[in-house]
Amino acid sequence: MSENFANSHTNHAAPVQSPRQSRGQNQNSDEIDLGYLLAICLDHKWLIIIVTLIVTLLGYTYATLATPIYRADALLQVEQTQSNLGSIEMAVMGQEQVASSTQSEILRSRMIMGRAAQQAGLDLVVTPNYFPVIGAAMVRMDVERPGFAQGSNHAWAGDSITVDSLQVDPSLTGRPLTLTVTGANRYRLSDQDERVLGEGSLGELLTIETPFVEMLVTQISAPAGVEFTVLKRTDTQMIRNLQVRFNVSQRGRETGILELTLEGPDPEELERSLNAISDVYLVQNINRQAAEAESRLEFLEQQTPLIQNDLNSAESRLNDYRASQDSVDLSFETRSMLERLVELESELNQLEIQESELSQRFTPSHPSYQTLLEKRSQLERERSRLEAQTDNLPETQRQVLRLNRDVEVSQAIYMQMLNATQELRIARAGTVGNVRILDNAVTGTYPIEPRKNLIIVISSMAGIMLGLMVVLLRHMLRRGVESVDQLQALGLQVYATIPLSERQRRLFDRFKDRKWRHRIRSAFGNTMADTMGKARKFRRTRDENGVLALIDPSDLAIEALRSLRTSLHFAMLEAGNKRLMLTGPSPAVGKSFISANLAAICAQSGQRVLLIDADLRKGHIHRSFKGESAQGLSDYLVGDCSLDTVLRGTEQNGLDYIARGTAPPNPSELLMTQRFAQFLDDVESQYDLVIIDTPPALAVTDAAVVGKLVGTTLMITRFRENPVNEIERSLEQLENAGVVVKGSILNAIERTASSYYGYGYGYGYYHYAYKSDND
């Protein structure tokens, strides 16, 4: 079966040129290409998925372990203030009603909260000592004590105690005490310093003199050793605990309906506390209304005897005058004037009472107070006008009018006072306040927090965003060379772009595995590194230690190297010798892979090729030919072996290689000796091409030493691994040593979405493949 190329290369003699300009990735461009960023994310989709799953799992774990929070609600109605004062009600025009916001603040006041907390028993808190992190969640799931927790001090499902009362010394108020079950119906009480305060029994009052503690435990359902925290809260702690969980809101506008809500982990405590708040507020409102009626009643009872004395005195004066004047009758006009004066006096007296009460609540500048003063001024002006009219009456009529006025005014006022006093006594006895409870507290069936579905959705979105940030940040921090243009901008001709083959990928993975195990060994020691290294052992094939050009000549990377072979033929025409050095900025760029396979391809074309492993520290060319490192270049340079001994043949005709040899303590010094230069002269006379694989240029000076003795030097760069500044530093270091880098090779190009979107260098090789004549 004959073989031929399905397509042919059209340009081998010149360095590889960019098939198209990069999109948004030029060094001098500051534009952001969203399409390219999307392609980067597609390349690392598995990393994003893994990060998303981890964050989502953390969110689900939190939602599962978090303490559920319930909400209880109740409804109150604040009615418009009703009058209980009958005829003397101070119906002041424009008087403002108490706003709902005021009622909300009253409900949140320390007066209401403190009494409600005491009534609900919030001063005493008993908390079990749960297993860390997951203990409370396990108890909520009714997980009973597992075998490994037998004898521990942690509480599990079914473990509980009941403390009916606790009184402590002021020095212990607000400080937790530890109650430890010591046996059947027995317990021990300790303070924060683990000092035992005393021991008690179930159902018996425990009394400790110093410091004073008085506690009654009425139920113990827990094995010996389990601990509970007992806390006697201070008034401030109780009120604060209730205030931060309590909320008041008005339903609708100006409805007077207040919705009370309380949140917390214990549904029973929520209903008990919220009902206590409602009851205390209701009682406070009733007491406030009763106190107002009591204050007014006291004022009226003080004024009534004085009004009665005035009435008696006025009647006596009228009777005495009539007797002295032999009974004087009033005319119709005078009688009308008298009735109007009595009416004015009555209104003025009522305004005086109102003013005395307003003065206790408002200043004279208040609008209500100003309205009352203005009304009183009007009445006083009218009274003055009528009194001026009485001056025109005869003396007898005028005197009788005044005496009758005093009697009737005093009598009207006295009757008003008696009626108002009776009404206030009735109002005091039947005070109900202007607040009523519409709905008692009820706790919802399901918790309001944590909202599992929402947390999972948010954590998933956060995971996606975190994954995108990791990918983009990683891409920004590892901006390895991605295009031919970037290398050409440094003055380097690019002779080939080599796609990443599967075998080369395994070699890179093996290198990473060695680095990973080295880090584990440094952090945790040899034993841990060996154990974890076995778990991460890579599956290898028998072809991994061979030369790809000999094993799979149709591989895309080998096709690219054939193109490089042709380009190098013209590039080395002007060189002073037949020596080619391959180096790179850093390890794991594929120098040895390219060296071995390029040597095999050149030998396949009929040339005699020698491959030298000049990396005397970590060279591994011998593995590609399934040989050993011993008896290699270093051994020849120190004089332990002859040239014929270190030269090794291969299965490919025309291809020989020299291994690195025994790792010496001074590799750079060996390469600087005259024996190495003479060695190169000797082997060059025997071969058509000498390829030398050297260590990374930035790591050691070996490449600079060898580079002075060769005619052609190529820089191997790895796609997305070597940053431009790293390559630039390598070039500067070689140039400072007098080594001229002829060009570069962009190795290990991966077929990814981002590279396809932005570049496409070397992907023409993906379209070449061997086909049989029968295809």
PDB file of N, CA and C in Angstrom, residues 299-367:
ATOM      1  N   PHE A 299     -59.036  66.621  89.760  1.00  0.00           N
ATOM      2  CA  PHE A 299     -59.162  68.071  89.567  1.00  0.00           C
ATOM      3  C   PHE A 299     -60.599  68.539  89.831  1.00  0.00           C
ATOM      4  N   LEU A 300     -61.594  67.800  89.324  1.00  0.00           N
ATOM      5  CA  LEU A 300     -62.995  68.191  89.515  1.00  0.00           C
ATOM      6  C   LEU A 300     -63.403  68.110  90.972  1.00  0.00           C
ATOM      7  N   GLU A 301     -62.943  67.096  91.669  1.00  0.00           N
ATOM      8  CA  GLU A 301     -63.311  66.957  93.085  1.00  0.00           C
ATOM      9  C   GLU A 301     -62.709  68.071  93.930  1.00  0.00           C
ATOM     10  N   GLN A 302     -61.583  68.607  93.477  1.00  0.00           N
ATOM     11  CA  GLN A 302     -61.002  69.736  94.201  1.00  0.00           C
ATOM     12  C   GLN A 302     -61.772  71.033  93.932  1.00  0.00           C
ATOM     13  N   GLN A 303     -62.276  71.170  92.695  1.00  0.00           N
ATOM     14  CA  GLN A 303     -62.953  72.415  92.320  1.00  0.00           C
ATOM     15  C   GLN A 303     -64.434  72.479  92.760  1.00  0.00           C
ATOM     16  N   THR A 304     -65.085  71.314  92.896  1.00  0.00           N
ATOM     17  CA  THR A 304     -66.531  71.292  93.206  1.00  0.00           C
ATOM     18  C   THR A 304     -66.862  71.998  94.518  1.00  0.00           C
ATOM     19  N   PRO A 305     -66.179  71.768  95.645  1.00  0.00           N
ATOM     20  CA  PRO A 305     -66.527  72.505  96.886  1.00  0.00           C
ATOM     21  C   PRO A 305     -66.368  74.013  96.738  1.00  0.00           C
ATOM     22  N   LEU A 306     -65.391  74.444  95.975  1.00  0.00           N
ATOM     23  CA  LEU A 306     -65.199  75.880  95.797  1.00  0.00           C
ATOM     24  C   LEU A 306     -66.360  76.489  95.023  1.00  0.00           C
ATOM     25  N   ILE A 307     -66.828  75.782  93.986  1.00  0.00           N
ATOM     26  CA  ILE A 307     -67.958  76.276  93.197  1.00  0.00           C
ATOM     27  C   ILE A 307     -69.222  76.297  94.063  1.00  0.00           C
ATOM     28  N   GLN A 308     -69.378  75.302  94.923  1.00  0.00           N
ATOM     29  CA  GLN A 308     -70.558  75.244  95.801  1.00  0.00           C
ATOM     30  C   GLN A 308     -70.559  76.406  96.786  1.00  0.00           C
ATOM     31  N   ASN A 309     -69.435  76.755  97.322  1.00  0.00           N
ATOM     32  CA  ASN A 309     -69.341  77.897  98.231  1.00  0.00           C
ATOM     33  C   ASN A 309     -69.691  79.196  97.511  1.00  0.00           C
ATOM     34  N   ASP A 310     -69.199  79.317  96.255  1.00  0.00           N
ATOM     35  CA  ASP A 310     -69.524  80.519  95.479  1.00  0.00           C
ATOM     36  C   ASP A 310     -71.018  80.616  95.219  1.00  0.00           C
ATOM     37  N   LEU A 311     -71.644  79.451  94.949  1.00  0.00           N
ATOM     38  CA  LEU A 311     -73.086  79.442  94.696  1.00  0.00           C
ATOM     39  C   LEU A 311     -73.858  79.856  95.952  1.00  0.00           C
ATOM     40  N   ASN A 312     -73.507  79.335  97.082  1.00  0.00           N
ATOM     41  CA  ASN A 312     -74.195  79.685  98.338  1.00  0.00           C
ATOM     42  C   ASN A 312     -74.045  81.183  98.656  1.00  0.00           C
ATOM     43  N   SER A 313     -72.842  81.651  98.427  1.00  0.00           N
ATOM     44  CA  SER A 313     -72.592  83.067  98.709  1.00  0.00           C
ATOM     45  C   SER A 313     -73.404  83.957  97.782  1.00  0.00           C
ATOM     46  N   ALA A 314     -73.501  83.578  96.485  1.00  0.00           N
ATOM     47  CA  ALA A 314     -74.266  84.382  95.522  1.00  0.00           C
ATOM     48  C   ALA A 314     -75.749  84.364  95.852  1.00  0.00           C
ATOM     49  N   GLU A 315     -76.287  83.227  96.243  1.00  0.00           N
ATOM     50  CA  GLU A 315     -77.711  83.151  96.597  1.00  0.00           C
ATOM     51  C   GLU A 315     -78.010  83.994  97.834  1.00  0.00           C
ATOM     52  N   SER A 316     -77.103  83.990  98.790  1.00  0.00           N
ATOM     53  CA  SER A 316     -77.330  84.798 100.022  1.00  0.00           C
ATOM     54  C   SER A 316     -77.346  86.285  99.687  1.00  0.00           C
ATOM     55  N   ARG A 317     -76.452  86.725  98.852  1.00  0.00           N
ATOM     56  CA  ARG A 317     -76.412  88.137  98.487  1.00  0.00           C
ATOM     57  C   ARG A 317     -77.675  88.537  97.725  1.00  0.00           C
ATOM     58  N   LEU A 318     -78.172  87.660  96.825  1.00  0.00           N
ATOM     59  CA  LEU A 318     -79.383  87.975  96.071  1.00  0.00           C
ATOM     60  C   LEU A 318     -80.596  88.058  97.005  1.00  0.00           C
ATOM     61  N   ASN A 319     -80.690  87.109  97.893  1.00  0.00           N
ATOM     62  CA  ASN A 319     -81.834  87.112  98.821  1.00  0.00           C
ATOM     63  C   ASN A 319     -81.795  88.342  99.724  1.00  0.00           C
ATOM     64  N   ASP A 320     -80.651  88.724 100.205  1.00  0.00           N
ATOM     65  CA  ASP A 320     -80.539  89.889 101.080  1.00  0.00           C
ATOM     66  C   ASP A 320     -80.932  91.172 100.333  1.00  0.00           C
ATOM     67  N   TYR A 321     -80.501  91.251  99.075  1.00  0.00           N
ATOM     68  CA  TYR A 321     -80.814  92.474  98.318  1.00  0.00           C
ATOM     69  C   TYR A 321     -82.321  92.572  98.033  1.00  0.00           C
ATOM     70  N   ARG A 322     -82.924  91.423  97.646  1.00  0.00           N
ATOM     71  CA  ARG A 322     -84.373  91.428  97.384  1.00  0.00           C
ATOM     72  C   ARG A 322     -85.147  91.832  98.656  1.00  0.00           C
ATOM     73  N   ALA A 323     -84.690  91.324  99.761  1.00  0.00           N
ATOM     74  CA  ALA A 323     -85.391  91.646 101.016  1.00  0.00           C
ATOM     75  C   ALA A 323     -85.276  93.138 101.345  1.00  0.00           C
ATOM     76  N   SER A 324     -84.103  93.662 101.064  1.00  0.00           N
ATOM     77  CA  SER A 324     -83.903  95.089 101.363  1.00  0.00           C
ATOM     78  C   SER A 324     -84.661  95.981 100.396  1.00  0.00           C
ATOM     79  N   GLN A 325     -84.920  95.482  99.156  1.00  0.00           N
ATOM     80  CA  GLN A 325     -85.603  96.300  98.163  1.00  0.00           C
ATOM     81  C   GLN A 325     -87.052  95.873  97.962  1.00  0.00           C
ATOM     82  N   ASP A 326     -87.595  95.063  98.820  1.00  0.00           N
ATOM     83  CA  ASP A 326     -88.980  94.583  98.739  1.00  0.00           C
ATOM     84  C   ASP A 326     -89.266  93.901  97.408  1.00  0.00           C
ATOM     85  N   SER A 327     -88.387  92.975  97.002  1.00  0.00           N
ATOM     86  CA  SER A 327     -88.611  92.108  95.828  1.00  0.00           C
ATOM     87  C   SER A 327     -88.746  92.919  94.550  1.00  0.00           C
ATOM     88  N   VAL A 328     -87.652  92.904  93.787  1.00  0.00           N
ATOM     89  CA  VAL A 328     -87.579  93.618  92.509  1.00  0.00           C
ATOM     90  C   VAL A 328     -87.628  92.605  91.376  1.00  0.00           C
ATOM     91  N   ASP A 329     -88.529  92.819  90.392  1.00  0.00           N
ATOM     92  CA  ASP A 329     -88.617  91.944  89.217  1.00  0.00           C
ATOM     93  C   ASP A 329     -87.823  92.546  88.062  1.00  0.00           C
ATOM     94  N   LEU A 330     -87.328  91.636  87.192  1.00  0.00           N
ATOM     95  CA  LEU A 330     -86.548  92.051  86.019  1.00  0.00           C
ATOM     96  C   LEU A 330     -87.448  92.159  84.814  1.00  0.00           C
ATOM     97  N   SER A 331     -87.135  93.141  83.954  1.00  0.00           N
ATOM     98  CA  SER A 331     -87.871  93.282  82.699  1.00  0.00           C
ATOM     99  C   SER A 331     -87.444  92.199  81.718  1.00  0.00           C
ATOM    100  N   PHE A 332     -88.204  92.105  80.611  1.00  0.00           N
ATOM    101  CA  PHE A 332     -87.912  91.088  79.599  1.00  0.00           C
ATOM    102  C   PHE A 332     -86.531  91.321  78.982  1.00  0.00           C
ATOM    103  N   GLU A 333     -86.228  92.568  78.676  1.00  0.00           N
ATOM    104  CA  GLU A 333     -84.925  92.876  78.076  1.00  0.00           C
ATOM    105  C   GLU A 333     -83.802  92.557  79.042  1.00  0.00           C
ATOM    106  N   THR A 334     -84.011  92.874  80.292  1.00  0.00           N
ATOM    107  CA  THR A 334     -82.981  92.598  81.290  1.00  0.00           C
ATOM    108  C   THR A 334     -82.808  91.090  81.487  1.00  0.00           C
ATOM    109  N   ARG A 335     -83.945  90.365  81.438  1.00  0.00           N
ATOM    110  CA  ARG A 335     -83.871  88.904  81.578  1.00  0.00           C
ATOM    111  C   ARG A 335     -83.078  88.296  80.423  1.00  0.00           C
ATOM    112  N   SER A 336     -83.284  88.748  79.199  1.00  0.00           N
ATOM    113  CA  SER A 336     -82.537  88.228  78.037  1.00  0.00           C
ATOM    114  C   SER A 336     -81.046  88.496  78.187  1.00  0.00           C
ATOM    115  N   MET A 337     -80.764  89.720  78.675  1.00  0.00           N
ATOM    116  CA  MET A 337     -79.354  90.059  78.872  1.00  0.00           C
ATOM    117  C   MET A 337     -78.725  89.160  79.931  1.00  0.00           C
ATOM    118  N   LEU A 338     -79.498  88.865  80.981  1.00  0.00           N
ATOM    119  CA  LEU A 338     -78.997  88.000  82.049  1.00  0.00           C
ATOM    120  C   LEU A 338     -78.698  86.596  81.531  1.00  0.00           C
ATOM    121  N   GLU A 339     -79.602  86.024  80.722  1.00  0.00           N
ATOM    122  CA  GLU A 339     -79.391  84.664  80.190  1.00  0.00           C
ATOM    123  C   GLU A 339     -78.138  84.598  79.319  1.00  0.00           C
ATOM    124  N   ARG A 340     -77.928  85.680  78.519  1.00  0.00           N
ATOM    125  CA  ARG A 340     -76.740  85.666  77.651  1.00  0.00           C
ATOM    126  C   ARG A 340     -75.457  85.774  78.464  1.00  0.00           C
ATOM    127  N   LEU A 341     -75.499  86.600  79.531  1.00  0.00           N
ATOM    128  CA  LEU A 341     -74.316  86.713  80.391  1.00  0.00           C
ATOM    129  C   LEU A 341     -74.002  85.396  81.100  1.00  0.00           C
ATOM    130  N   VAL A 342     -75.048  84.719  81.546  1.00  0.00           N
ATOM    131  CA  VAL A 342     -74.840  83.413  82.202  1.00  0.00           C
ATOM    132  C   VAL A 342     -74.228  82.423  81.238  1.00  0.00           C
ATOM    133  N   GLU A 343     -74.716  82.448  80.003  1.00  0.00           N
ATOM    134  CA  GLU A 343     -74.204  81.535  78.974  1.00  0.00           C
ATOM    135  C   GLU A 343     -72.729  81.821  78.679  1.00  0.00           C
ATOM    136  N   LEU A 344     -72.385  83.112  78.616  1.00  0.00           N
ATOM    137  CA  LEU A 344     -70.986  83.463  78.355  1.00  0.00           C
ATOM    138  C   LEU A 344     -70.089  83.046  79.514  1.00  0.00           C
ATOM    139  N   GLU A 345     -70.555  83.262  80.726  1.00  0.00           N
ATOM    140  CA  GLU A 345     -69.752  82.876  81.886  1.00  0.00           C
ATOM    141  C   GLU A 345     -69.517  81.363  81.921  1.00  0.00           C
ATOM    142  N   SER A 346     -70.556  80.611  81.553  1.00  0.00           N
ATOM    143  CA  SER A 346     -70.433  79.158  81.535  1.00  0.00           C
ATOM    144  C   SER A 346     -69.389  78.711  80.504  1.00  0.00           C
ATOM    145  N   GLU A 347     -69.440  79.314  79.322  1.00  0.00           N
ATOM    146  CA  GLU A 347     -68.458  78.943  78.285  1.00  0.00           C
ATOM    147  C   GLU A 347     -67.042  79.341  78.703  1.00  0.00           C
ATOM    148  N   LEU A 348     -66.919  80.537  79.299  1.00  0.00           N
ATOM    149  CA  LEU A 348     -65.590  80.961  79.752  1.00  0.00           C
ATOM    150  C   LEU A 348     -65.047  80.045  80.837  1.00  0.00           C
ATOM    151  N   ASN A 349     -65.917  79.600  81.714  1.00  0.00           N
ATOM    152  CA  ASN A 349     -65.487  78.682  82.776  1.00  0.00           C
ATOM    153  C   ASN A 349     -65.012  77.349  82.188  1.00  0.00           C
ATOM    154  N   GLN A 350     -65.753  76.866  81.163  1.00  0.00           N
ATOM    155  CA  GLN A 350     -65.356  75.618  80.503  1.00  0.00           C
ATOM    156  C   GLN A 350     -64.000  75.773  79.817  1.00  0.00           C
ATOM    157  N   LEU A 351     -63.788  76.932  79.163  1.00  0.00           N
ATOM    158  CA  LEU A 351     -62.498  77.189  78.522  1.00  0.00           C
ATOM    159  C   LEU A 351     -61.374  77.296  79.538  1.00  0.00           C
ATOM    160  N   GLU A 352     -61.698  77.802  80.726  1.00  0.00           N
ATOM    161  CA  GLU A 352     -60.676  77.896  81.760  1.00  0.00           C
ATOM    162  C   GLU A 352     -60.211  76.510  82.217  1.00  0.00           C
ATOM    163  N   ILE A 353     -61.198  75.608  82.341  1.00  0.00           N
ATOM    164  CA  ILE A 353     -60.832  74.220  82.709  1.00  0.00           C
ATOM    165  C   ILE A 353     -59.961  73.591  81.614  1.00  0.00           C
ATOM    166  N   GLN A 354     -60.375  73.803  80.370  1.00  0.00           N
ATOM    167  CA  GLN A 354     -59.594  73.245  79.255  1.00  0.00           C
ATOM    168  C   GLN A 354     -58.180  73.828  79.226  1.00  0.00           C
ATOM    169  N   GLU A 355     -58.063  75.100  79.495  1.00  0.00           N
ATOM    170  CA  GLU A 355     -56.749  75.735  79.481  1.00  0.00           C
ATOM    171  C   GLU A 355     -55.848  75.174  80.572  1.00  0.00           C
ATOM    172  N   SER A 356     -56.431  74.884  81.743  1.00  0.00           N
ATOM    173  CA  SER A 356     -55.617  74.335  82.828  1.00  0.00           C
ATOM    174  C   SER A 356     -55.042  72.977  82.468  1.00  0.00           C
ATOM    175  N   GLU A 357     -55.800  72.192  81.701  1.00  0.00           N
ATOM    176  CA  GLU A 357     -55.304  70.877  81.301  1.00  0.00           C
ATOM    177  C   GLU A 357     -54.360  70.971  80.101  1.00  0.00           C
ATOM    178  N   LEU A 358     -54.663  71.900  79.172  1.00  0.00           N
ATOM    179  CA  LEU A 358     -53.761  72.068  78.032  1.00  0.00           C
ATOM    180  C   LEU A 358     -52.395  72.579  78.462  1.00  0.00           C
ATOM    181  N   SER A 359     -52.365  73.371  79.503  1.00  0.00           N
ATOM    182  CA  SER A 359     -51.095  73.930  79.971  1.00  0.00           C
ATOM    183  C   SER A 359     -50.151  72.837  80.479  1.00  0.00           C
ATOM    184  N   GLN A 360     -50.711  71.676  80.837  1.00  0.00           N
ATOM    185  CA  GLN A 360     -49.886  70.564  81.307  1.00  0.00           C
ATOM    186  C   GLN A 360     -49.307  69.759  80.138  1.00  0.00           C
ATOM    187  N   ARG A 361     -49.885  69.945  78.946  1.00  0.00           N
ATOM    188  CA  ARG A 361     -49.472  69.154  77.795  1.00  0.00           C
ATOM    189  C   ARG A 361     -48.752  69.958  76.720  1.00  0.00           C
ATOM    190  N   PHE A 362     -49.155  71.264  76.566  1.00  0.00           N
ATOM    191  CA  PHE A 362     -48.593  72.077  75.497  1.00  0.00           C
ATOM    192  C   PHE A 362     -48.129  73.422  76.051  1.00  0.00           C
ATOM    193  N   THR A 363     -47.304  74.080  75.263  1.00  0.00           N
ATOM    194  CA  THR A 363     -46.889  75.447  75.563  1.00  0.00           C
ATOM    195  C   THR A 363     -47.900  76.411  74.938  1.00  0.00           C
ATOM    196  N   PRO A 364     -47.918  77.666  75.374  1.00  0.00           N
ATOM    197  CA  PRO A 364     -48.879  78.629  74.807  1.00  0.00           C
ATOM    198  C   PRO A 364     -48.720  78.835  73.293  1.00  0.00           C
ATOM    199  N   SER A 365     -47.577  78.473  72.724  1.00  0.00           N
ATOM    200  CA  SER A 365     -47.386  78.660  71.281  1.00  0.00           C
ATOM    201  C   SER A 365     -47.988  77.523  70.453  1.00  0.00           C
ATOM    202  N   HIS A 366     -48.477  76.480  71.106  1.00  0.00           N
ATOM    203  CA  HIS A 366     -49.061  75.361  70.365  1.00  0.00           C
ATOM    204  C   HIS A 366     -50.346  75.823  69.660  1.00  0.00           C
ATOM    205  N   PRO A 367     -50.614  75.339  68.434  1.00  0.00           N
ATOM    206  CA  PRO A 367     -51.830  75.779  67.712  1.00  0.00           C
ATOM    207  C   PRO A 367     -53.123  75.556  68.503  1.00  0.00           C
TER     208      PRO A 367
END
